[in-house]
Structures are given as C-alpha cells and as structure tokens.
C-alpha positions as a printed Julia matrix, in Angstrom:
169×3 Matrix{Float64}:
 144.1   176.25  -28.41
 142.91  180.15  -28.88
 143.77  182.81  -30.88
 147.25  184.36  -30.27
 146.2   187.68  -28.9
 145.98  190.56  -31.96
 145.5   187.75  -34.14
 142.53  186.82  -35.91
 140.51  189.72  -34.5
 138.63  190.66  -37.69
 136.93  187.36  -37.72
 136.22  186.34  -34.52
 134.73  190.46  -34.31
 132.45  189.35  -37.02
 131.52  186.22  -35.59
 130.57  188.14  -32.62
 128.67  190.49  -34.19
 126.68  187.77  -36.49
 125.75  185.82  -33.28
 125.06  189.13  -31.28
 123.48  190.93  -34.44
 121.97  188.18  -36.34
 119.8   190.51  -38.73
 120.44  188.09  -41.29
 118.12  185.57  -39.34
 120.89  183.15  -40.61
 121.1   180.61  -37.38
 124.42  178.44  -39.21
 128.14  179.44  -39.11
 130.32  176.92  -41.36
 134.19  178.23  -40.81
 136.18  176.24  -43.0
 139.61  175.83  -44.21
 142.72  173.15  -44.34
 144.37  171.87  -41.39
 146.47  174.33  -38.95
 144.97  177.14  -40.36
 143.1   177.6   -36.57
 139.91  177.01  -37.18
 139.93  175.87  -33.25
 141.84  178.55  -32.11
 138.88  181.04  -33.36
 136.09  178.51  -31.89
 137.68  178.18  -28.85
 138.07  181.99  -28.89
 134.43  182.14  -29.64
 133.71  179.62  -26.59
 135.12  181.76  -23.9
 133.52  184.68  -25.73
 130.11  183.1   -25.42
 131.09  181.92  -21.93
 132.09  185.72  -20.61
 128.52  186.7   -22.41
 126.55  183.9   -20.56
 125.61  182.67  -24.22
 127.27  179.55  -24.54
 125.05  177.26  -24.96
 127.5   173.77  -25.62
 130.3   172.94  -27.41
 131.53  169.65  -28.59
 135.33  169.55  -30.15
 136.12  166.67  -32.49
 138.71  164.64  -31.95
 140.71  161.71  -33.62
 143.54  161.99  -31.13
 141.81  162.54  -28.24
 139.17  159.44  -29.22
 136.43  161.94  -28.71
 135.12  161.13  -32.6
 132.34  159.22  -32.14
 129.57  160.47  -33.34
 126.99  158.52  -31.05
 127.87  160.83  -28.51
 127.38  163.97  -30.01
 123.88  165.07  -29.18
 123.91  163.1   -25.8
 126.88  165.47  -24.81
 125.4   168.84  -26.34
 122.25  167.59  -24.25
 123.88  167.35  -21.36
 125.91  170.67  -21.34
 122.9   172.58  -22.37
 120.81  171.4   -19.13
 123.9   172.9   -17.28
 124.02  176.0   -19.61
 120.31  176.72  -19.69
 117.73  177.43  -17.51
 114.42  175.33  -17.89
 116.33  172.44  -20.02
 117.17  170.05  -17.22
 113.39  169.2   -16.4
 112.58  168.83  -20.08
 115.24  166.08  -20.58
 114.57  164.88  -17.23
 110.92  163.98  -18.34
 112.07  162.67  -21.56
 114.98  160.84  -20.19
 112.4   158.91  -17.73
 109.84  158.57  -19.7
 111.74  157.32  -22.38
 114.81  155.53  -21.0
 116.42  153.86  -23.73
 116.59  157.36  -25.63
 120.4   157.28  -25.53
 120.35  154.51  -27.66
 117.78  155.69  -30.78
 119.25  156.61  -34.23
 121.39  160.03  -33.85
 118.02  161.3   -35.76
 115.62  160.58  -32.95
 118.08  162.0   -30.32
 118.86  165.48  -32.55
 114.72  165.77  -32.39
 114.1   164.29  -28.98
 117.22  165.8   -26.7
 117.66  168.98  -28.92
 114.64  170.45  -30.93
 111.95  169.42  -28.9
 113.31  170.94  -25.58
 114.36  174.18  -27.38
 111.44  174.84  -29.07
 109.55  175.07  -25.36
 112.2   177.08  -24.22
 111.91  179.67  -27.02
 111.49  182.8   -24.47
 115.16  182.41  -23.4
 118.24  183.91  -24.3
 119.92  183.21  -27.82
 122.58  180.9   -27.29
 125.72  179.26  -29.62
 126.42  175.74  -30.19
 129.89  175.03  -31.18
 130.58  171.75  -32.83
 134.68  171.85  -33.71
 136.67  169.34  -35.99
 133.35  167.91  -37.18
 135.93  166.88  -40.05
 136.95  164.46  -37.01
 133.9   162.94  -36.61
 134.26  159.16  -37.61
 132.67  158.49  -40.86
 132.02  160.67  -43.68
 128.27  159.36  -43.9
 128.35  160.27  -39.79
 129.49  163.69  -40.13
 126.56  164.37  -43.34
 124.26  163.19  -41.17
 124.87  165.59  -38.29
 125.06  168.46  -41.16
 121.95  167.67  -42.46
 119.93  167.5   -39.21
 121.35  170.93  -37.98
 120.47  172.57  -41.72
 117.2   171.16  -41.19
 116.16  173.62  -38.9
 117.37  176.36  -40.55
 114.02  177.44  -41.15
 112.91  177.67  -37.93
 114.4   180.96  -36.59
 112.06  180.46  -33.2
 114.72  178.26  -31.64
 116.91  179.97  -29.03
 120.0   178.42  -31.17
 122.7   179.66  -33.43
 125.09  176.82  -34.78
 129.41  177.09  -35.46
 130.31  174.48  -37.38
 134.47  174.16  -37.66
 136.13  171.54  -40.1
C-alpha cells in the first residue's frame, strides 16, 4: 500500500525532513498506532521517497499473511539489500560471510553486530541512509520483536553510523 495522494502529507513531510534534517541527532523513528490506521501506507510512501533520493538503505515489511514473520531472517535480509543499496558493503560482508560461514546461523545478536554495525561503522564516509522495518508488530514472538528493538536502540548513541531507523507497528 501508499498513501492516497493529498493524504497524509503532513507526516510523511516531517518524516522527510527528520531523515533529511536530522538536527536532532535522533537516528530512531517509532510510528505507531492501531491496525488500518496506515502505518504502511506512510512507510511505503517513505520507501519510494528514500528510493527517488538514492537514500534507501533496506526495508523489511512484516508479515503474518504473507509468512514473511520470522524474525531469523531479519538482519540476513536488511544485509543483503544494503550490499545492493550501498556502495562499499558487498566486500565487507563478503569477507565476513567467508571468513565466517556459518554466520547466518548465530543468535539474531551476533548477526545485528556482525552483518549490520560492524560493516557500517567502516563505511561511515557515505551517504545517510533509512532502514525501514514495517509491521514489526508482525514479527513472530513478542520476546522476538523486543529483541530486535533493543539491538537497534542500542546504537542510538552512536550517531557515526550512516543509519537512520523507521520502525512501524
């Protein structure tokens, strides 16, 4: 889905301008709200936004319907669209990928750190760019979907990474 053109305009505006204009240093968007209010019409929006800018950076949408809620496959996917997305990522997960071959199956913890940070902190002279995560209230297990909350807040303090997070649920 996207936003019915004229609709939602103030707030995907703003989420432009807080990705484009982050002055708040702030590198996490939560948008939040009940079901059908279209909380994936405005990150979908905000994807083809980001695409048009050459920002995108991934995006991963949720969902139970689709069977796309596991939440093994979360930072493997994000991985993988990123080393399409941005320049100089594809070696680094090459080399860790080969060096490391069983990496796709360590805890969600060691792949967040080893297929997201890591990379992105050498990569820190590139372009801002926005990771969209959609429906994370999708995502099987409660305990799953925490976990992937806290390990993106945990880098909130590091404002050197070339990433700004949209969370949707």
């Amino acid at each position: 889905p996207k936003c019915y053109p004229g609709t939602r305009v103030r707030l995907t505006t703003k989420i432009w301008e807080w990705f484009l204009h982050n002055s708040h240093n702030c590198n996490f968007l939560w948008l939040s709200g009940p079901t059908g209010v279209g909380k994936s019409a405005v990150a979908q929006s905000t994807a083809k936004f980001a695409i048009e800018e050459g920002i995108l950076g991934a995006i991963y949408f949720f969902s139970w319907h689709n069977k796309w809620h596991k939440y093994v496959e979360v930072f493997i996917t994000l991985a993988y669209q990123l080393a399409i997305h941005l320049p100089g990522y594809q070696p680094l997960i090459t080399a860790k990928l080969v060096a490391e071959p069983d990496l796709l199956e360590k805890t969600l913890r060691v792949q967040f750190r080893k297929l997201i940070v890591e990379p992105l902190m050498l990569l820190s002279h590139e372009r801002k760019r926005i990771i969209i995560l959609d429906s994370l209230d999708e995502c099987e297990g409660e305990g799953n979907q925490l976990e992937i909350i806290e390990l993106i807040n945990g880098l909130h303090s590091n404002t050197s990474l070339l990433i700004i997070w949209m969370i949707c649920s």
